[in-house]
PDB file of C-alpha atoms and ligand atoms in Angstrom:
ATOM      1  CA  MET A   1      -1.957  -6.891  26.321  1.00  0.00           C
ATOM      2  CA  SER A   2      -3.554  -4.743  23.666  1.00  0.00           C
ATOM      3  CA  VAL A   3      -4.225  -6.287  20.265  1.00  0.00           C
ATOM      4  CA  TRP A   4      -3.312  -2.989  18.647  1.00  0.00           C
ATOM      5  CA  PRO A   5       0.215  -2.604  17.299  1.00  0.00           C
ATOM      6  CA  GLU A   6       2.218   0.418  18.366  1.00  0.00           C
ATOM      7  CA  GLN A   7       1.999   3.598  16.271  1.00  0.00           C
ATOM      8  CA  LYS A   8       4.774   6.174  16.113  1.00  0.00           C
ATOM      9  CA  THR A   9       4.118   9.588  14.586  1.00  0.00           C
ATOM     10  CA  HIS A  10       7.075  11.337  12.953  1.00  0.00           C
ATOM     11  CA  GLU A  11       7.049  14.893  11.575  1.00  0.00           C
ATOM     12  CA  ILE A  12       9.175  14.183   8.514  1.00  0.00           C
ATOM     13  CA  ALA A  13       8.938  17.698   7.043  1.00  0.00           C
ATOM     14  CA  ASP A  14       7.177  20.903   8.039  1.00  0.00           C
ATOM     15  CA  GLY A  15       3.504  19.894   8.506  1.00  0.00           C
ATOM     16  CA  ILE A  16       3.965  16.399   7.004  1.00  0.00           C
ATOM     17  CA  PHE A  17       3.517  13.510   9.449  1.00  0.00           C
ATOM     18  CA  ALA A  18       4.067   9.785   8.972  1.00  0.00           C
ATOM     19  CA  VAL A  19       2.405   7.251  11.257  1.00  0.00           C
ATOM     20  CA  ILE A  20       4.654   4.192  11.291  1.00  0.00           C
ATOM     21  CA  HIS A  21       2.587   1.265  12.418  1.00  0.00           C
ATOM     22  CA  GLY A  22       3.925  -1.824  14.186  1.00  0.00           C
ATOM     23  CA  ASP A  23       6.139  -4.091  12.122  1.00  0.00           C
ATOM     24  CA  GLY A  24       4.166  -3.642   8.896  1.00  0.00           C
ATOM     25  CA  GLN A  25       2.887  -7.211   8.679  1.00  0.00           C
ATOM     26  CA  MET A  26      -0.405  -8.056   6.967  1.00  0.00           C
ATOM     27  CA  GLY A  27      -3.189  -5.880   8.344  1.00  0.00           C
ATOM     28  CA  VAL A  28      -0.767  -3.359   9.868  1.00  0.00           C
ATOM     29  CA  SER A  29      -0.074  -0.520   7.445  1.00  0.00           C
ATOM     30  CA  ASN A  30       1.278   3.009   7.700  1.00  0.00           C
ATOM     31  CA  ALA A  31      -0.717   6.219   7.257  1.00  0.00           C
ATOM     32  CA  SER A  32       0.152   9.907   6.962  1.00  0.00           C
ATOM     33  CA  PHE A  33      -1.385  13.314   7.537  1.00  0.00           C
ATOM     34  CA  ILE A  34      -0.514  16.744   6.258  1.00  0.00           C
ATOM     35  CA  ILE A  35      -1.462  19.919   8.094  1.00  0.00           C
ATOM     36  CA  GLU A  36      -1.561  23.431   6.741  1.00  0.00           C
ATOM     37  CA  ARG A  37      -3.354  26.433   8.284  1.00  0.00           C
ATOM     38  CA  GLY A  38      -5.433  24.296  10.652  1.00  0.00           C
ATOM     39  CA  SER A  39      -6.774  21.864   8.083  1.00  0.00           C
ATOM     40  CA  ALA A  40      -5.540  18.341   7.555  1.00  0.00           C
ATOM     41  CA  LEU A  41      -5.448  15.816   4.733  1.00  0.00           C
ATOM     42  CA  VAL A  42      -5.196  12.174   5.810  1.00  0.00           C
ATOM     43  CA  VAL A  43      -3.588   9.582   3.512  1.00  0.00           C
ATOM     44  CA  ASP A  44      -4.888   6.074   4.318  1.00  0.00           C
ATOM     45  CA  THR A  45      -6.778   5.071   7.458  1.00  0.00           C
ATOM     46  CA  MET A  46      -5.359   1.664   8.482  1.00  0.00           C
ATOM     47  CA  THR A  47      -7.480  -1.440   9.113  1.00  0.00           C
ATOM     48  CA  PHE A  48      -9.760  -0.572  12.033  1.00  0.00           C
ATOM     49  CA  PRO A  49     -11.334   2.567  13.504  1.00  0.00           C
ATOM     50  CA  GLU A  50      -9.456   1.831  16.747  1.00  0.00           C
ATOM     51  CA  MET A  51      -6.200   2.247  14.806  1.00  0.00           C
ATOM     52  CA  ALA A  52      -7.304   5.414  13.006  1.00  0.00           C
ATOM     53  CA  MET A  53      -8.588   6.992  16.255  1.00  0.00           C
ATOM     54  CA  GLN A  54      -5.055   7.411  17.488  1.00  0.00           C
ATOM     55  CA  MET A  55      -4.127   9.342  14.340  1.00  0.00           C
ATOM     56  CA  ALA A  56      -7.329  11.419  14.614  1.00  0.00           C
ATOM     57  CA  GLN A  57      -6.338  12.372  18.156  1.00  0.00           C
ATOM     58  CA  GLU A  58      -2.835  13.336  17.017  1.00  0.00           C
ATOM     59  CA  ILE A  59      -4.407  15.698  14.467  1.00  0.00           C
ATOM     60  CA  VAL A  60      -6.752  17.269  17.037  1.00  0.00           C
ATOM     61  CA  HIS A  61      -3.818  17.609  19.420  1.00  0.00           C
ATOM     62  CA  ARG A  62      -2.097  19.721  16.750  1.00  0.00           C
ATOM     63  CA  GLY A  63      -5.137  21.994  16.482  1.00  0.00           C
ATOM     64  CA  ALA A  64      -6.227  20.862  13.018  1.00  0.00           C
ATOM     65  CA  SER A  65      -9.411  19.379  11.590  1.00  0.00           C
ATOM     66  CA  VAL A  66      -9.550  16.776   8.842  1.00  0.00           C
ATOM     67  CA  GLU A  67     -10.969  18.150   5.612  1.00  0.00           C
ATOM     68  CA  SER A  68     -10.142  15.295   3.229  1.00  0.00           C
ATOM     69  CA  VAL A  69      -8.947  11.712   3.228  1.00  0.00           C
ATOM     70  CA  ILE A  70      -7.244   9.930   0.355  1.00  0.00           C
ATOM     71  CA  ASN A  71      -7.236   6.130   0.136  1.00  0.00           C
ATOM     72  CA  THR A  72      -4.160   5.107  -1.899  1.00  0.00           C
ATOM     73  CA  HIS A  73      -5.873   1.841  -2.957  1.00  0.00           C
ATOM     74  CA  HIS A  74      -8.784  -0.378  -1.979  1.00  0.00           C
ATOM     75  CA  HIS A  75      -7.168  -2.869   0.434  1.00  0.00           C
ATOM     76  CA  VAL A  76      -8.879  -3.073   3.814  1.00  0.00           C
ATOM     77  CA  ASP A  77      -5.697  -2.199   5.702  1.00  0.00           C
ATOM     78  CA  HIS A  78      -5.759   1.241   4.027  1.00  0.00           C
ATOM     79  CA  VAL A  79      -9.505   2.007   4.162  1.00  0.00           C
ATOM     80  CA  GLY A  80     -10.858   0.221   7.263  1.00  0.00           C
ATOM     81  CA  GLY A  81     -10.567   3.315   9.468  1.00  0.00           C
ATOM     82  CA  ASN A  82     -12.429   5.618   7.043  1.00  0.00           C
ATOM     83  CA  ILE A  83     -15.443   5.805   9.357  1.00  0.00           C
ATOM     84  CA  VAL A  84     -13.413   7.800  11.884  1.00  0.00           C
ATOM     85  CA  PHE A  85     -13.258  10.582   9.279  1.00  0.00           C
ATOM     86  CA  SER A  86     -16.777  10.225   7.887  1.00  0.00           C
ATOM     87  CA  HIS A  87     -17.337  13.981   8.395  1.00  0.00           C
ATOM     88  CA  ALA A  88     -14.567  14.647   5.831  1.00  0.00           C
ATOM     89  CA  ARG A  89     -14.442  14.074   2.066  1.00  0.00           C
ATOM     90  CA  ILE A  90     -13.075  10.562   1.580  1.00  0.00           C
ATOM     91  CA  LEU A  91     -11.513  10.225  -1.862  1.00  0.00           C
ATOM     92  CA  ALA A  92     -10.025   7.477  -4.017  1.00  0.00           C
ATOM     93  CA  HIS A  93      -9.326   6.730  -7.657  1.00  0.00           C
ATOM     94  CA  PRO A  94     -12.542   5.552  -9.411  1.00  0.00           C
ATOM     95  CA  ARG A  95     -10.943   2.192 -10.250  1.00  0.00           C
ATOM     96  CA  SER A  96     -10.065   1.638  -6.585  1.00  0.00           C
ATOM     97  CA  ILE A  97     -13.634   2.483  -5.597  1.00  0.00           C
ATOM     98  CA  GLN A  98     -14.912  -0.068  -8.098  1.00  0.00           C
ATOM     99  CA  ALA A  99     -12.467  -2.690  -6.806  1.00  0.00           C
ATOM    100  CA  GLY A 100     -13.489  -1.993  -3.209  1.00  0.00           C
ATOM    101  CA  GLN A 101     -17.188  -2.293  -4.038  1.00  0.00           C
ATOM    102  CA  GLN A 102     -16.647  -5.576  -5.870  1.00  0.00           C
ATOM    103  CA  LEU A 103     -14.558  -6.961  -3.035  1.00  0.00           C
ATOM    104  CA  GLY A 104     -16.946  -6.012  -0.233  1.00  0.00           C
ATOM    105  CA  LEU A 105     -15.939  -7.315   3.190  1.00  0.00           C
ATOM    106  CA  PRO A 106     -15.010 -11.035   3.006  1.00  0.00           C
ATOM    107  CA  VAL A 107     -14.913 -11.523   6.800  1.00  0.00           C
ATOM    108  CA  SER A 108     -13.951 -15.197   6.917  1.00  0.00           C
ATOM    109  CA  ILE A 109     -11.078 -14.703   4.471  1.00  0.00           C
ATOM    110  CA  TYR A 110      -9.753 -11.791   6.523  1.00  0.00           C
ATOM    111  CA  ASP A 111     -10.117 -13.764   9.771  1.00  0.00           C
ATOM    112  CA  HIS A 112      -8.036 -16.503   8.166  1.00  0.00           C
ATOM    113  CA  LEU A 113      -5.399 -14.190   6.643  1.00  0.00           C
ATOM    114  CA  MET A 114      -5.053 -11.991   9.736  1.00  0.00           C
ATOM    115  CA  PRO A 115      -5.646 -14.268  12.744  1.00  0.00           C
ATOM    116  CA  ARG A 116      -4.298 -11.547  15.018  1.00  0.00           C
ATOM    117  CA  PHE A 117      -7.524  -9.595  14.372  1.00  0.00           C
ATOM    118  CA  LYS A 118      -9.881 -12.585  14.076  1.00  0.00           C
ATOM    119  CA  GLY A 119     -13.445 -11.718  15.050  1.00  0.00           C
ATOM    120  CA  ARG A 120     -12.981  -7.976  14.577  1.00  0.00           C
ATOM    121  CA  PHE A 121     -13.715  -7.834  10.845  1.00  0.00           C
ATOM    122  CA  ALA A 122     -17.336  -8.882  11.435  1.00  0.00           C
ATOM    123  CA  GLU A 123     -17.864  -5.580  13.268  1.00  0.00           C
ATOM    124  CA  LEU A 124     -16.075  -3.437  10.720  1.00  0.00           C
ATOM    125  CA  GLU A 125     -18.225  -0.872   8.926  1.00  0.00           C
ATOM    126  CA  LEU A 126     -16.649   0.118   5.616  1.00  0.00           C
ATOM    127  CA  VAL A 127     -17.143   3.656   4.338  1.00  0.00           C
ATOM    128  CA  GLN A 128     -16.622   3.806   0.572  1.00  0.00           C
ATOM    129  CA  PRO A 129     -14.771   6.800  -0.828  1.00  0.00           C
ATOM    130  CA  VAL A 130     -16.039   9.083  -3.604  1.00  0.00           C
ATOM    131  CA  PRO A 131     -14.078   9.728  -6.826  1.00  0.00           C
ATOM    132  CA  LEU A 132     -10.978  11.851  -6.480  1.00  0.00           C
ATOM    133  CA  PRO A 133     -11.345  15.065  -8.522  1.00  0.00           C
ATOM    134  CA  GLU A 134      -8.860  15.512 -11.342  1.00  0.00           C
ATOM    135  CA  HIS A 135      -7.137  18.413  -9.608  1.00  0.00           C
ATOM    136  CA  GLN A 136      -7.313  17.687  -5.905  1.00  0.00           C
ATOM    137  CA  ALA A 137      -5.411  20.257  -3.853  1.00  0.00           C
ATOM    138  CA  VAL A 138      -2.913  18.766  -1.401  1.00  0.00           C
ATOM    139  CA  PRO A 139      -1.482  20.846   1.470  1.00  0.00           C
ATOM    140  CA  ARG A 140       2.231  21.741   1.512  1.00  0.00           C
ATOM    141  CA  GLY A 141       2.448  21.723  -2.290  1.00  0.00           C
ATOM    142  CA  GLY A 142       1.757  17.994  -2.575  1.00  0.00           C
ATOM    143  CA  GLN A 143       0.948  16.231  -5.850  1.00  0.00           C
ATOM    144  CA  ILE A 144      -1.070  13.053  -6.323  1.00  0.00           C
ATOM    145  CA  LEU A 145       0.538  10.495  -8.650  1.00  0.00           C
ATOM    146  CA  THR A 146      -1.461   7.665 -10.225  1.00  0.00           C
ATOM    147  CA  PHE A 147      -0.066   4.277 -11.264  1.00  0.00           C
ATOM    148  CA  SER A 148      -2.167   1.707 -13.156  1.00  0.00           C
ATOM    149  CA  PRO A 149      -1.434  -1.093 -12.491  1.00  0.00           C
ATOM    150  CA  ALA A 150       1.214  -1.607  -9.821  1.00  0.00           C
ATOM    151  CA  HIS A 151       0.467  -3.160  -6.401  1.00  0.00           C
ATOM    152  CA  THR A 152      -3.217  -3.188  -7.414  1.00  0.00           C
ATOM    153  CA  ALA A 153      -5.096  -2.154 -10.550  1.00  0.00           C
ATOM    154  CA  THR A 154      -4.613   1.489  -9.514  1.00  0.00           C
ATOM    155  CA  ASP A 155      -2.423   2.911  -6.773  1.00  0.00           C
ATOM    156  CA  LEU A 156      -1.892   6.496  -5.662  1.00  0.00           C
ATOM    157  CA  ALA A 157       1.258   8.042  -4.235  1.00  0.00           C
ATOM    158  CA  VAL A 158       1.673  11.566  -2.861  1.00  0.00           C
ATOM    159  CA  TRP A 159       4.795  13.594  -3.656  1.00  0.00           C
ATOM    160  CA  PHE A 160       5.977  16.829  -2.043  1.00  0.00           C
ATOM    161  CA  PRO A 161       8.550  18.385  -4.406  1.00  0.00           C
ATOM    162  CA  GLU A 162       9.678  21.106  -1.984  1.00  0.00           C
ATOM    163  CA  SER A 163      10.502  18.819   0.931  1.00  0.00           C
ATOM    164  CA  ARG A 164      11.243  15.809  -1.319  1.00  0.00           C
ATOM    165  CA  VAL A 165       8.931  13.650   0.796  1.00  0.00           C
ATOM    166  CA  LEU A 166       7.160  10.724  -0.877  1.00  0.00           C
ATOM    167  CA  LEU A 167       4.184   8.777   0.476  1.00  0.00           C
ATOM    168  CA  THR A 168       4.179   5.592  -1.599  1.00  0.00           C
ATOM    169  CA  GLY A 169       1.089   3.758  -0.368  1.00  0.00           C
ATOM    170  CA  ASP A 170       1.700   0.061  -1.048  1.00  0.00           C
ATOM    171  CA  ILE A 171       4.025   0.741  -3.987  1.00  0.00           C
ATOM    172  CA  GLY A 172       6.667   0.902  -1.242  1.00  0.00           C
ATOM    173  CA  PHE A 173       7.491  -1.787   1.344  1.00  0.00           C
ATOM    174  CA  LYS A 174      10.443  -1.920   3.725  1.00  0.00           C
ATOM    175  CA  GLY A 175      11.350  -4.925   5.866  1.00  0.00           C
ATOM    176  CA  VAL A 176       8.162  -6.689   4.735  1.00  0.00           C
ATOM    177  CA  ILE A 177       8.010  -8.617   1.448  1.00  0.00           C
ATOM    178  CA  PRO A 178       5.707  -6.807  -1.024  1.00  0.00           C
ATOM    179  CA  LEU A 179       2.679  -8.635  -2.387  1.00  0.00           C
ATOM    180  CA  ALA A 180       1.759  -8.517  -6.081  1.00  0.00           C
ATOM    181  CA  LEU A 181      -1.331 -10.721  -5.717  1.00  0.00           C
ATOM    182  CA  ASN A 182      -3.707  -8.067  -7.110  1.00  0.00           C
ATOM    183  CA  GLY A 183      -1.137  -6.281  -9.253  1.00  0.00           C
ATOM    184  CA  LEU A 184       1.232  -6.658 -12.162  1.00  0.00           C
ATOM    185  CA  VAL A 185       4.967  -7.120 -11.630  1.00  0.00           C
ATOM    186  CA  SER A 186       5.941  -5.164 -14.782  1.00  0.00           C
ATOM    187  CA  GLY A 187       3.617  -2.300 -13.840  1.00  0.00           C
ATOM    188  CA  TRP A 188       5.005  -2.222 -10.313  1.00  0.00           C
ATOM    189  CA  ILE A 189       8.556  -1.954 -11.724  1.00  0.00           C
ATOM    190  CA  GLU A 190       7.447   0.971 -13.922  1.00  0.00           C
ATOM    191  CA  ALA A 191       5.852   2.700 -10.927  1.00  0.00           C
ATOM    192  CA  LEU A 192       9.016   2.248  -8.858  1.00  0.00           C
ATOM    193  CA  ASN A 193      11.154   3.600 -11.702  1.00  0.00           C
ATOM    194  CA  ALA A 194       8.968   6.707 -11.848  1.00  0.00           C
ATOM    195  CA  LEU A 195       9.214   7.200  -8.076  1.00  0.00           C
ATOM    196  CA  ILE A 196      12.989   6.628  -8.067  1.00  0.00           C
ATOM    197  CA  ALA A 197      13.342   9.294 -10.793  1.00  0.00           C
ATOM    198  CA  LEU A 198      11.860  11.836  -8.349  1.00  0.00           C
ATOM    199  CA  GLU A 199      14.872  11.282  -6.050  1.00  0.00           C
ATOM    200  CA  PRO A 200      12.885  11.484  -2.803  1.00  0.00           C
ATOM    201  CA  VAL A 201      14.822  12.084   0.413  1.00  0.00           C
ATOM    202  CA  VAL A 202      12.219  10.655   2.819  1.00  0.00           C
ATOM    203  CA  VAL A 203      10.029   7.738   1.743  1.00  0.00           C
ATOM    204  CA  VAL A 204       6.997   6.600   3.740  1.00  0.00           C
ATOM    205  CA  PRO A 205       6.233   3.049   2.601  1.00  0.00           C
ATOM    206  CA  GLY A 206       2.823   1.402   2.921  1.00  0.00           C
ATOM    207  CA  HIS A 207       4.326  -1.164   5.284  1.00  0.00           C
ATOM    208  CA  GLY A 208       7.491  -1.011   7.384  1.00  0.00           C
ATOM    209  CA  ALA A 209       9.974   1.604   8.535  1.00  0.00           C
ATOM    210  CA  LEU A 210      10.663   5.058   7.096  1.00  0.00           C
ATOM    211  CA  GLY A 211      13.109   4.903   4.214  1.00  0.00           C
ATOM    212  CA  THR A 212      14.886   6.695   1.406  1.00  0.00           C
ATOM    213  CA  CYS A 213      15.164   6.464  -2.368  1.00  0.00           C
ATOM    214  CA  ASP A 214      17.642   3.591  -1.898  1.00  0.00           C
ATOM    215  CA  ASP A 215      14.843   1.452  -0.460  1.00  0.00           C
ATOM    216  CA  LEU A 216      12.809   1.964  -3.634  1.00  0.00           C
ATOM    217  CA  ILE A 217      15.824   0.846  -5.687  1.00  0.00           C
ATOM    218  CA  VAL A 218      16.119  -2.321  -3.569  1.00  0.00           C
ATOM    219  CA  LEU A 219      12.428  -3.054  -4.165  1.00  0.00           C
ATOM    220  CA  ARG A 220      12.638  -2.328  -7.923  1.00  0.00           C
ATOM    221  CA  ASP A 221      15.652  -4.655  -8.250  1.00  0.00           C
ATOM    222  CA  TYR A 222      13.769  -7.374  -6.342  1.00  0.00           C
ATOM    223  CA  PHE A 223      10.870  -7.192  -8.785  1.00  0.00           C
ATOM    224  CA  LEU A 224      13.282  -7.147 -11.738  1.00  0.00           C
ATOM    225  CA  SER A 225      14.775 -10.422 -10.511  1.00  0.00           C
ATOM    226  CA  VAL A 226      11.306 -11.898  -9.892  1.00  0.00           C
ATOM    227  CA  GLU A 227      10.281 -10.855 -13.405  1.00  0.00           C
ATOM    228  CA  ARG A 228      13.456 -12.304 -14.956  1.00  0.00           C
ATOM    229  CA  LEU A 229      13.127 -15.589 -13.069  1.00  0.00           C
ATOM    230  CA  GLY A 230       9.457 -15.847 -14.017  1.00  0.00           C
ATOM    231  CA  ARG A 231      10.256 -15.406 -17.713  1.00  0.00           C
ATOM    232  CA  GLU A 232      13.093 -17.948 -17.594  1.00  0.00           C
ATOM    233  CA  ALA A 233      10.914 -20.475 -15.777  1.00  0.00           C
ATOM    234  CA  VAL A 234       8.161 -20.163 -18.372  1.00  0.00           C
ATOM    235  CA  ARG A 235      10.649 -20.358 -21.255  1.00  0.00           C
ATOM    236  CA  SER A 236      12.253 -23.533 -19.866  1.00  0.00           C
ATOM    237  CA  GLY A 237       8.972 -25.113 -18.728  1.00  0.00           C
ATOM    238  CA  GLN A 238       9.955 -25.090 -15.053  1.00  0.00           C
ATOM    239  CA  SER A 239       7.377 -25.443 -12.303  1.00  0.00           C
ATOM    240  CA  LEU A 240       6.794 -22.637  -9.787  1.00  0.00           C
ATOM    241  CA  ARG A 241       8.316 -24.784  -7.063  1.00  0.00           C
ATOM    242  CA  ASP A 242      11.512 -25.498  -9.048  1.00  0.00           C
ATOM    243  CA  ALA A 243      11.861 -21.858 -10.052  1.00  0.00           C
ATOM    244  CA  LEU A 244      11.359 -20.764  -6.448  1.00  0.00           C
ATOM    245  CA  ALA A 245      14.087 -23.123  -5.242  1.00  0.00           C
ATOM    246  CA  ALA A 246      16.559 -21.202  -7.425  1.00  0.00           C
ATOM    247  CA  PHE A 247      15.414 -17.790  -6.199  1.00  0.00           C
ATOM    248  CA  ASP A 248      17.750 -15.645  -4.111  1.00  0.00           C
ATOM    249  CA  PRO A 249      15.883 -12.768  -2.410  1.00  0.00           C
ATOM    250  CA  GLY A 250      19.176 -10.867  -1.970  1.00  0.00           C
ATOM    251  CA  PRO A 251      18.739  -7.807   0.300  1.00  0.00           C
ATOM    252  CA  LEU A 252      15.162  -8.933   1.092  1.00  0.00           C
ATOM    253  CA  THR A 253      16.476 -12.005   2.924  1.00  0.00           C
ATOM    254  CA  GLY A 254      15.047 -11.993   6.436  1.00  0.00           C
ATOM    255  CA  TRP A 255      12.159  -9.629   5.627  1.00  0.00           C
ATOM    256  CA  LEU A 256       8.749 -10.539   7.075  1.00  0.00           C
ATOM    257  CA  GLU A 257       6.015 -12.429   5.148  1.00  0.00           C
ATOM    258  CA  SER A 258       8.527 -14.485   3.106  1.00  0.00           C
ATOM    259  CA  GLU A 259       5.771 -16.753   1.759  1.00  0.00           C
ATOM    260  CA  ARG A 260       4.961 -13.869  -0.602  1.00  0.00           C
ATOM    261  CA  HIS A 261       7.985 -14.674  -2.807  1.00  0.00           C
ATOM    262  CA  ALA A 262       6.027 -17.643  -4.183  1.00  0.00           C
ATOM    263  CA  ILE A 263       2.953 -15.509  -4.861  1.00  0.00           C
ATOM    264  CA  ASN A 264       5.027 -12.807  -6.579  1.00  0.00           C
ATOM    265  CA  LEU A 265       6.886 -15.340  -8.717  1.00  0.00           C
ATOM    266  CA  GLU A 266       3.587 -16.974  -9.663  1.00  0.00           C
ATOM    267  CA  ARG A 267       2.285 -13.565 -10.781  1.00  0.00           C
ATOM    268  CA  ALA A 268       5.453 -13.013 -12.845  1.00  0.00           C
ATOM    269  CA  MET A 269       5.027 -16.445 -14.472  1.00  0.00           C
ATOM    270  CA  LYS A 270       1.357 -15.729 -15.238  1.00  0.00           C
ATOM    271  CA  GLU A 271       2.391 -12.453 -16.826  1.00  0.00           C
ATOM    272  CA  ALA A 272       5.167 -14.163 -18.821  1.00  0.00           C
ATOM    273  CA  ARG A 273       2.580 -16.662 -20.133  1.00  0.00           C
ATOM    274  CA  GLY A 274       0.284 -13.785 -21.088  1.00  0.00           C
ATOM    275  CA  GLU A 275      -2.403 -14.909 -18.641  1.00  0.00           C
ATOM    276  CA  ILE A 276      -2.476 -11.549 -16.898  1.00  0.00           C
ATOM    277  CA  ASN A 277      -1.868  -8.143 -18.414  1.00  0.00           C
ATOM    278  CA  ARG A 278      -3.000  -4.554 -18.080  1.00  0.00           C
ATOM    279  CA  THR A 279      -6.360  -5.167 -19.694  1.00  0.00           C
ATOM    280  CA  ASN A 280      -7.529  -8.279 -17.893  1.00  0.00           C
ATOM    281  CA  LEU A 281      -6.158  -7.354 -14.491  1.00  0.00           C
ATOM    282  CA  ALA A 282      -9.462  -5.937 -13.333  1.00  0.00           C
ATOM    283  CA  ALA A 283     -11.029  -9.387 -13.584  1.00  0.00           C
ATOM    284  CA  ALA A 284      -8.099 -11.091 -11.846  1.00  0.00           C
ATOM    285  CA  LEU A 285      -8.469  -8.590  -9.064  1.00  0.00           C
ATOM    286  CA  LEU A 286     -11.570 -10.318  -7.811  1.00  0.00           C
ATOM    287  CA  SER A 287     -10.056 -13.734  -7.246  1.00  0.00           C
ATOM    288  CA  ARG A 288      -8.335 -13.110  -3.907  1.00  0.00           C
ATOM    289  CA  PRO A 289      -8.433 -10.031  -1.804  1.00  0.00           C
ATOM    290  CA  LEU A 290      -5.454  -8.760   0.110  1.00  0.00           C
ATOM    291  CA  GLY A 291      -1.973  -7.221   0.347  1.00  0.00           C
TER     292      GLY A 291
HETATM  293 ZN1  LIG B 301      -2.256  -3.137  -0.322  1.00  0.00          ZN
END
């Protein structure tokens, strides 16, 4: 049996394609590509070249060539396939580039976190992006939105006002618990509020199935309850474990990667204590690597 999770490509609007990847667990993220007049923009490249190759073939099959790639953030499951598109311009926010350079490729940590792909990270050759220009053109009238911080210190989303399609990167999760390990819960809530205000019709999350604006509302409300519980726990001097025991994940009950509730609540408690904030997040970003 192949180690590679199944990919399904959906044309969600004219020329806008979402690649929904496996079940969205750690190391298995979605990607997208947009085609207009024979040239393609790729958004995120998954974890390994073997994964990105399938998307590259889909693009060739549609008679297009890849001109640019955007990495929504620096996590390996969104940049690991960059090498497949090394002939194109690979772009990311300068802060994500910095984070990626600082992080490097911690092979043994990845082997431990993603045992399904153990042994493969040692062979991975990372291609670092170059800074995204201030006014990067996106096919099909797309706009690049920047959020600092949210899931990480800086995350990009891509919005298509005409078709009301939204590519969230890892600001959006569906069926998989989100992970705020490198981010800031309050910032993530702000980012979700901004995306909800756009009233997207089709939402491509970073992990999990295709969704709608309602899925962003579910995620925003989850983080609001994590934030509230974190503040209450700090105010009453509760431990993380005691606070977690009282936590009801509501509509996220049964989602994959449920151990992330504890990590998210811990981040909310750190923020409530003033240990992490917008300014010092860059330093915190180095402590542990993935999401
Ligand atoms: Zn991520």
